[in-house]
Amino acid sequence: MPTQDHPRGVFVTFEGGEGSGKSTQIKLLAERLARDGRDVVVTREPGGSPGAEILRHVILSGVGKLLGAEAETLLFAAARDDHVRAVIAPALARGQWVLCDRFFDSTRAYQGRVGGVDRALMESLQRVTIGDLKPDVTFILDVPVEVGMRRATARRGAAAPDRFEAETIAFHQALRDAYQAIAAAEPARCVLIDADRDADTVAAAIWSALPARLTSP
Ligand code: T5A
């Protein structure tokens, strides 16, 4: 159980491929933290603020893809800029816990490692949008591609796949590899979680990994 007092709130992000179970786990963690008396804000990207939600609609419609990888990356950055300033930074300043479904690792994985967007552009955008704001801990939910796609398809029902759900199996496999590489490169911040287990087992793994990450230097 996390007990450490932080000078600001605690920023926790969830990452992973499609259908990896991020929303499910954020909900479970938020409920558990609230029972523990913590003041929790749940948010998501792209979106999370009124301006960023408009951009989410544009991006997931596929319009960004038509503009090209760099322009689509700019749209994600614009959404993040608004979200950080309107929601995340104020909540952390108030001392709240912020649980965010996707953050800058999604850009690094989808647009950077898999999409091939220029590294210098990515770094510039990161500097402008988030500065030195980094998550205290990032849970990367890892599932085999076919498991994630099956879950996402079942949840979607009759609706059409969005811009990224419609990508190829090779794209999603490269994405899984990218997330594993991010986790390996930043072990102090990132925890790779085997999410191909029932939701309660995954939640227990997340809960038990949290305190150590919050007390590490
Ligand atoms: N993107 C985003 C970028 O390319 N760059 C960026 O910088 C950012 C921020 C966002 C898209 O934008 C891209 C990535 C994404 O493609 P989205 O609609 O927010 O799109 O999609 P996702 O974040 O991928 O969210 P999903 O809703 O698809 O997946 P989740 O949240 O990982 O999964 P969840 O919890 O909704 O679960 C999916 C289904 O599986 C079941 C659930 O009940 C649900 O039906 N489930 C489980 N079933 C069995 N066992 C478990 N352990 C389960 N956990 C959940």
Short mmCIF file of C-alpha atoms and ligand atoms in Angstrom, two decimals:
data_model
loop_
_atom_site.label_atom_id
_atom_site.label_comp_id
_atom_site.label_asym_id
_atom_site.label_seq_id
_atom_site.Cartn_x
_atom_site.Cartn_y
_atom_site.Cartn_z
CA MET A 1 0.00 0.00 0.00
CA PRO A 2 1.52 3.33 -0.98
CA THR A 3 1.99 5.51 2.09
CA GLN A 4 4.76 7.89 1.18
CA ASP A 5 3.98 11.60 1.43
CA HIS A 6 4.89 13.50 -1.70
CA PRO A 7 5.62 17.21 -1.95
CA ARG A 8 3.27 17.24 -4.95
CA GLY A 9 0.62 14.75 -5.96
CA VAL A 10 1.50 11.41 -7.51
CA PHE A 11 1.45 10.95 -11.28
CA VAL A 12 0.79 7.41 -12.51
CA THR A 13 0.46 6.54 -16.19
CA PHE A 14 -0.79 3.37 -17.85
CA GLU A 15 0.50 2.26 -21.22
CA GLY A 16 0.20 -0.69 -23.56
CA GLY A 17 -1.26 -1.83 -26.85
CA GLU A 18 -4.92 -1.95 -27.85
CA GLY A 19 -7.11 -3.90 -25.43
CA SER A 20 -4.31 -4.40 -22.92
CA GLY A 21 -6.71 -3.49 -20.09
CA LYS A 22 -5.53 0.00 -19.10
CA SER A 23 -8.99 1.49 -18.50
CA THR A 24 -9.99 -1.55 -16.45
CA GLN A 25 -6.89 -1.32 -14.27
CA ILE A 26 -7.11 2.45 -13.80
CA LYS A 27 -10.65 2.06 -12.53
CA LEU A 28 -9.62 -0.67 -10.08
CA LEU A 29 -6.61 1.31 -8.82
CA ALA A 30 -8.66 4.51 -8.47
CA GLU A 31 -11.25 2.66 -6.39
CA ARG A 32 -8.60 1.15 -4.18
CA LEU A 33 -6.78 4.45 -3.65
CA ALA A 34 -10.07 6.19 -2.87
CA ARG A 35 -10.87 3.53 -0.25
CA ASP A 36 -7.43 4.30 1.16
CA GLY A 37 -8.44 7.96 1.51
CA ARG A 38 -6.50 9.30 -1.50
CA ASP A 39 -7.84 12.10 -3.66
CA VAL A 40 -7.74 10.68 -7.20
CA VAL A 41 -8.18 12.20 -10.66
CA VAL A 42 -8.65 9.79 -13.56
CA THR A 43 -7.90 11.09 -17.02
CA ARG A 44 -6.80 9.94 -20.46
CA GLU A 45 -4.95 10.78 -23.65
CA PRO A 46 -5.55 11.82 -26.26
CA GLY A 47 -8.12 13.94 -24.47
CA GLY A 48 -8.73 14.62 -20.81
CA SER A 49 -9.50 18.35 -21.18
CA PRO A 50 -12.23 19.99 -23.28
CA GLY A 51 -9.78 21.18 -25.95
CA ALA A 52 -7.90 17.90 -26.07
CA GLU A 53 -11.14 15.90 -26.34
CA ILE A 54 -11.93 17.79 -29.57
CA LEU A 55 -8.51 16.84 -30.90
CA ARG A 56 -9.09 13.22 -29.79
CA HIS A 57 -12.14 13.09 -32.01
CA VAL A 58 -10.14 14.44 -34.97
CA ILE A 59 -7.21 12.05 -34.42
CA LEU A 60 -9.23 8.86 -33.90
CA SER A 61 -11.39 9.64 -36.94
CA GLY A 62 -8.25 9.05 -39.01
CA VAL A 63 -7.93 12.62 -40.32
CA GLY A 64 -4.51 12.99 -38.70
CA LYS A 65 -3.22 9.96 -40.59
CA LEU A 66 -4.18 11.58 -43.89
CA LEU A 67 -2.07 14.61 -42.97
CA GLY A 68 1.03 12.45 -42.45
CA ALA A 69 2.94 11.08 -39.49
CA GLU A 70 4.55 14.38 -38.46
CA ALA A 71 1.30 16.36 -38.58
CA GLU A 72 -0.49 13.62 -36.64
CA THR A 73 2.26 13.81 -34.01
CA LEU A 74 1.65 17.56 -33.78
CA LEU A 75 -2.02 16.90 -33.10
CA PHE A 76 -1.14 14.55 -30.22
CA ALA A 77 1.28 17.18 -28.91
CA ALA A 78 -1.32 19.95 -29.07
CA ALA A 79 -3.78 17.75 -27.17
CA ARG A 80 -1.15 16.92 -24.54
CA ASP A 81 -0.18 20.55 -24.11
CA ASP A 82 -3.77 21.50 -23.29
CA HIS A 83 -4.31 18.46 -21.08
CA VAL A 84 -1.16 19.07 -19.02
CA ARG A 85 -1.92 22.74 -18.47
CA ALA A 86 -5.65 22.37 -17.84
CA VAL A 87 -5.81 19.13 -15.85
CA ILE A 88 -2.61 17.30 -14.90
CA ALA A 89 -0.39 20.10 -13.59
CA PRO A 90 -3.15 21.76 -11.52
CA ALA A 91 -4.18 18.41 -9.98
CA LEU A 92 -0.60 17.56 -9.03
CA ALA A 93 -0.17 21.05 -7.57
CA ARG A 94 -3.24 20.40 -5.42
CA GLY A 95 -1.60 17.22 -4.15
CA GLN A 96 -3.96 14.82 -5.94
CA TRP A 97 -3.14 11.45 -7.46
CA VAL A 98 -3.42 11.60 -11.23
CA LEU A 99 -4.03 8.30 -13.03
CA CYS A 100 -3.66 8.83 -16.76
CA ASP A 101 -4.61 6.35 -19.50
CA ARG A 102 -1.67 6.87 -21.91
CA PHE A 103 0.85 9.73 -21.87
CA PHE A 104 4.11 10.54 -23.63
CA ASP A 105 5.22 6.90 -23.88
CA SER A 106 2.32 6.38 -26.31
CA THR A 107 3.81 9.03 -28.59
CA ARG A 108 7.26 7.50 -28.19
CA ALA A 109 5.93 4.03 -29.03
CA TYR A 110 3.28 4.69 -31.70
CA GLN A 111 4.69 7.73 -33.50
CA GLY A 112 8.38 7.34 -32.62
CA ARG A 113 9.57 3.76 -32.43
CA VAL A 114 6.88 2.32 -34.73
CA GLY A 115 5.86 5.36 -36.79
CA GLY A 116 9.43 6.49 -37.49
CA VAL A 117 8.82 10.16 -36.74
CA ASP A 118 12.07 12.11 -36.46
CA ARG A 119 13.61 11.85 -33.00
CA ALA A 120 14.60 15.53 -32.83
CA LEU A 121 11.01 16.58 -33.56
CA MET A 122 9.72 14.22 -30.88
CA GLU A 123 12.17 15.57 -28.31
CA SER A 124 11.32 19.19 -29.14
CA LEU A 125 7.61 18.51 -28.78
CA GLN A 126 8.18 16.70 -25.51
CA ARG A 127 10.17 19.65 -24.17
CA VAL A 128 7.45 22.12 -25.15
CA THR A 129 4.44 20.09 -23.98
CA ILE A 130 5.61 18.50 -20.74
CA GLY A 131 8.96 20.08 -19.88
CA ASP A 132 10.35 18.14 -16.94
CA LEU A 133 6.97 16.69 -15.91
CA LYS A 134 7.43 12.93 -15.85
CA PRO A 135 5.23 10.24 -14.38
CA ASP A 136 6.34 8.92 -10.99
CA VAL A 137 5.49 5.46 -12.19
CA THR A 138 4.34 3.99 -15.50
CA PHE A 139 2.64 0.62 -15.74
CA ILE A 140 3.10 -0.95 -19.15
CA LEU A 141 0.47 -3.64 -19.61
CA ASP A 142 1.85 -6.38 -21.80
CA VAL A 143 -0.39 -8.84 -23.64
CA PRO A 144 0.13 -10.91 -26.79
CA VAL A 145 -1.18 -9.01 -29.80
CA GLU A 146 -3.94 -11.50 -30.55
CA VAL A 147 -5.23 -11.29 -26.97
CA GLY A 148 -5.36 -7.47 -27.05
CA MET A 149 -7.04 -7.38 -30.44
CA ARG A 150 -9.59 -9.99 -29.37
CA ARG A 151 -10.48 -7.97 -26.28
CA ALA A 152 -10.66 -4.69 -28.22
CA THR A 153 -12.85 -6.29 -30.90
CA ALA A 154 -15.21 -7.80 -28.31
CA ARG A 155 -15.55 -4.50 -26.50
CA ARG A 156 -16.16 -2.54 -29.71
CA GLY A 157 -19.08 -4.73 -30.77
CA ALA A 158 -20.54 -3.64 -34.11
CA ALA A 159 -18.68 -0.29 -34.22
CA ALA A 160 -15.93 0.27 -36.80
CA PRO A 161 -12.30 0.03 -35.64
CA ASP A 162 -10.66 3.40 -34.93
CA ARG A 163 -7.55 4.73 -36.67
CA PHE A 164 -5.08 2.59 -34.69
CA GLU A 165 -7.24 -0.50 -34.11
CA ALA A 166 -7.38 -0.76 -37.91
CA GLU A 167 -3.59 -1.13 -38.22
CA THR A 168 -1.95 -4.45 -39.22
CA ILE A 169 -0.89 -7.27 -36.89
CA ALA A 170 2.73 -6.40 -37.75
CA PHE A 171 2.12 -2.84 -36.51
CA HIS A 172 0.73 -4.11 -33.20
CA GLN A 173 3.59 -6.58 -32.76
CA ALA A 174 6.10 -3.77 -33.36
CA LEU A 175 4.20 -1.72 -30.80
CA ARG A 176 4.46 -4.46 -28.21
CA ASP A 177 8.22 -4.67 -28.87
CA ALA A 178 8.50 -0.88 -28.55
CA TYR A 179 6.80 -0.87 -25.16
CA GLN A 180 9.01 -3.69 -23.92
CA ALA A 181 12.05 -1.67 -25.04
CA ILE A 182 10.80 1.44 -23.21
CA ALA A 183 10.28 -0.61 -20.04
CA ALA A 184 13.78 -2.07 -20.30
CA ALA A 185 15.34 1.36 -20.90
CA GLU A 186 13.69 3.03 -17.89
CA PRO A 187 13.33 0.43 -15.14
CA ALA A 188 13.19 3.02 -12.34
CA ARG A 189 9.98 4.51 -13.75
CA CYS A 190 8.42 1.74 -15.80
CA VAL A 191 6.94 -1.55 -14.60
CA LEU A 192 6.16 -4.16 -17.23
CA ILE A 193 3.06 -6.05 -16.11
CA ASP A 194 1.96 -9.39 -17.53
CA ALA A 195 -1.63 -8.39 -18.32
CA ASP A 196 -2.63 -11.71 -19.92
CA ARG A 197 -4.22 -12.76 -16.63
CA ASP A 198 -7.59 -12.08 -15.06
CA ALA A 199 -8.21 -8.45 -14.11
CA ASP A 200 -8.00 -8.99 -10.35
CA THR A 201 -4.63 -10.75 -10.64
CA VAL A 202 -3.29 -7.91 -12.78
CA ALA A 203 -4.63 -5.37 -10.26
CA ALA A 204 -2.86 -7.18 -7.42
CA ALA A 205 0.43 -7.08 -9.35
CA ILE A 206 0.04 -3.34 -9.93
CA TRP A 207 -0.84 -2.64 -6.31
CA SER A 208 2.12 -4.58 -4.97
CA ALA A 209 4.55 -2.87 -7.39
CA LEU A 210 3.43 0.65 -6.50
CA PRO A 211 5.10 1.39 -3.13
CA ALA A 212 8.62 0.44 -4.24
CA ARG A 213 8.39 2.72 -7.28
CA LEU A 214 7.21 5.64 -5.20
CA THR A 215 10.07 5.39 -2.72
CA SER A 216 12.90 4.79 -5.20
CA PRO A 217 15.28 7.76 -5.60
N1 T5A B 1 -2.18 7.16 -29.33
C1 T5A B 1 -2.43 7.79 -28.12
C2 T5A B 1 -1.03 7.47 -30.07
O1 T5A B 1 -0.82 6.92 -31.16
N2 T5A B 1 -0.14 8.40 -29.58
C3 T5A B 1 -0.35 9.07 -28.38
O2 T5A B 1 0.47 9.91 -27.97
C4 T5A B 1 -1.54 8.73 -27.63
C5 T5A B 1 -1.80 9.43 -26.33
C6 T5A B 1 -6.23 5.98 -28.29
C7 T5A B 1 -5.36 5.66 -29.48
O3 T5A B 1 -4.45 6.71 -29.71
C8 T5A B 1 -3.15 6.19 -29.84
C9 T5A B 1 -3.17 4.88 -29.10
C10 T5A B 1 -4.57 4.38 -29.26
O4 T5A B 1 -4.65 3.59 -30.41
P1 T5A B 1 -8.24 4.72 -27.19
O5 T5A B 1 -9.64 4.57 -27.67
O6 T5A B 1 -8.02 5.58 -26.00
O7 T5A B 1 -7.36 5.21 -28.40
O8 T5A B 1 -7.70 3.26 -27.06
P2 T5A B 1 -6.80 2.51 -26.03
O9 T5A B 1 -6.03 3.45 -25.17
O10 T5A B 1 -6.02 1.51 -26.79
O11 T5A B 1 -7.84 1.85 -25.08
P3 T5A B 1 -8.71 0.57 -25.21
O12 T5A B 1 -9.99 0.99 -24.62
O13 T5A B 1 -8.72 -0.03 -26.57
O14 T5A B 1 -7.98 -0.47 -24.33
P4 T5A B 1 -7.66 -0.57 -22.79
O15 T5A B 1 -8.10 0.62 -22.03
O16 T5A B 1 -6.25 -0.95 -22.70
O17 T5A B 1 -8.55 -1.82 -22.38
P5 T5A B 1 -9.90 -1.94 -21.53
O18 T5A B 1 -9.60 -1.89 -20.11
O19 T5A B 1 -10.91 -1.00 -22.09
O20 T5A B 1 -10.27 -3.43 -21.89
C11 T5A B 1 -10.67 -3.82 -23.19
C12 T5A B 1 -11.67 -5.00 -23.05
O21 T5A B 1 -10.99 -6.10 -22.45
C13 T5A B 1 -11.61 -6.47 -21.22
C14 T5A B 1 -12.47 -5.28 -20.81
O22 T5A B 1 -13.58 -5.68 -20.05
C15 T5A B 1 -12.86 -4.69 -22.15
O23 T5A B 1 -13.98 -5.33 -22.67
N3 T5A B 1 -10.55 -6.76 -20.26
C16 T5A B 1 -10.14 -7.99 -19.93
N4 T5A B 1 -10.56 -9.21 -20.31
C17 T5A B 1 -9.91 -10.28 -19.78
N5 T5A B 1 -8.88 -10.19 -18.87
C18 T5A B 1 -8.46 -8.99 -18.46
N6 T5A B 1 -7.44 -8.90 -17.59
C19 T5A B 1 -9.09 -7.82 -19.00
N7 T5A B 1 -8.88 -6.49 -18.81
C20 T5A B 1 -9.78 -5.86 -19.59
#
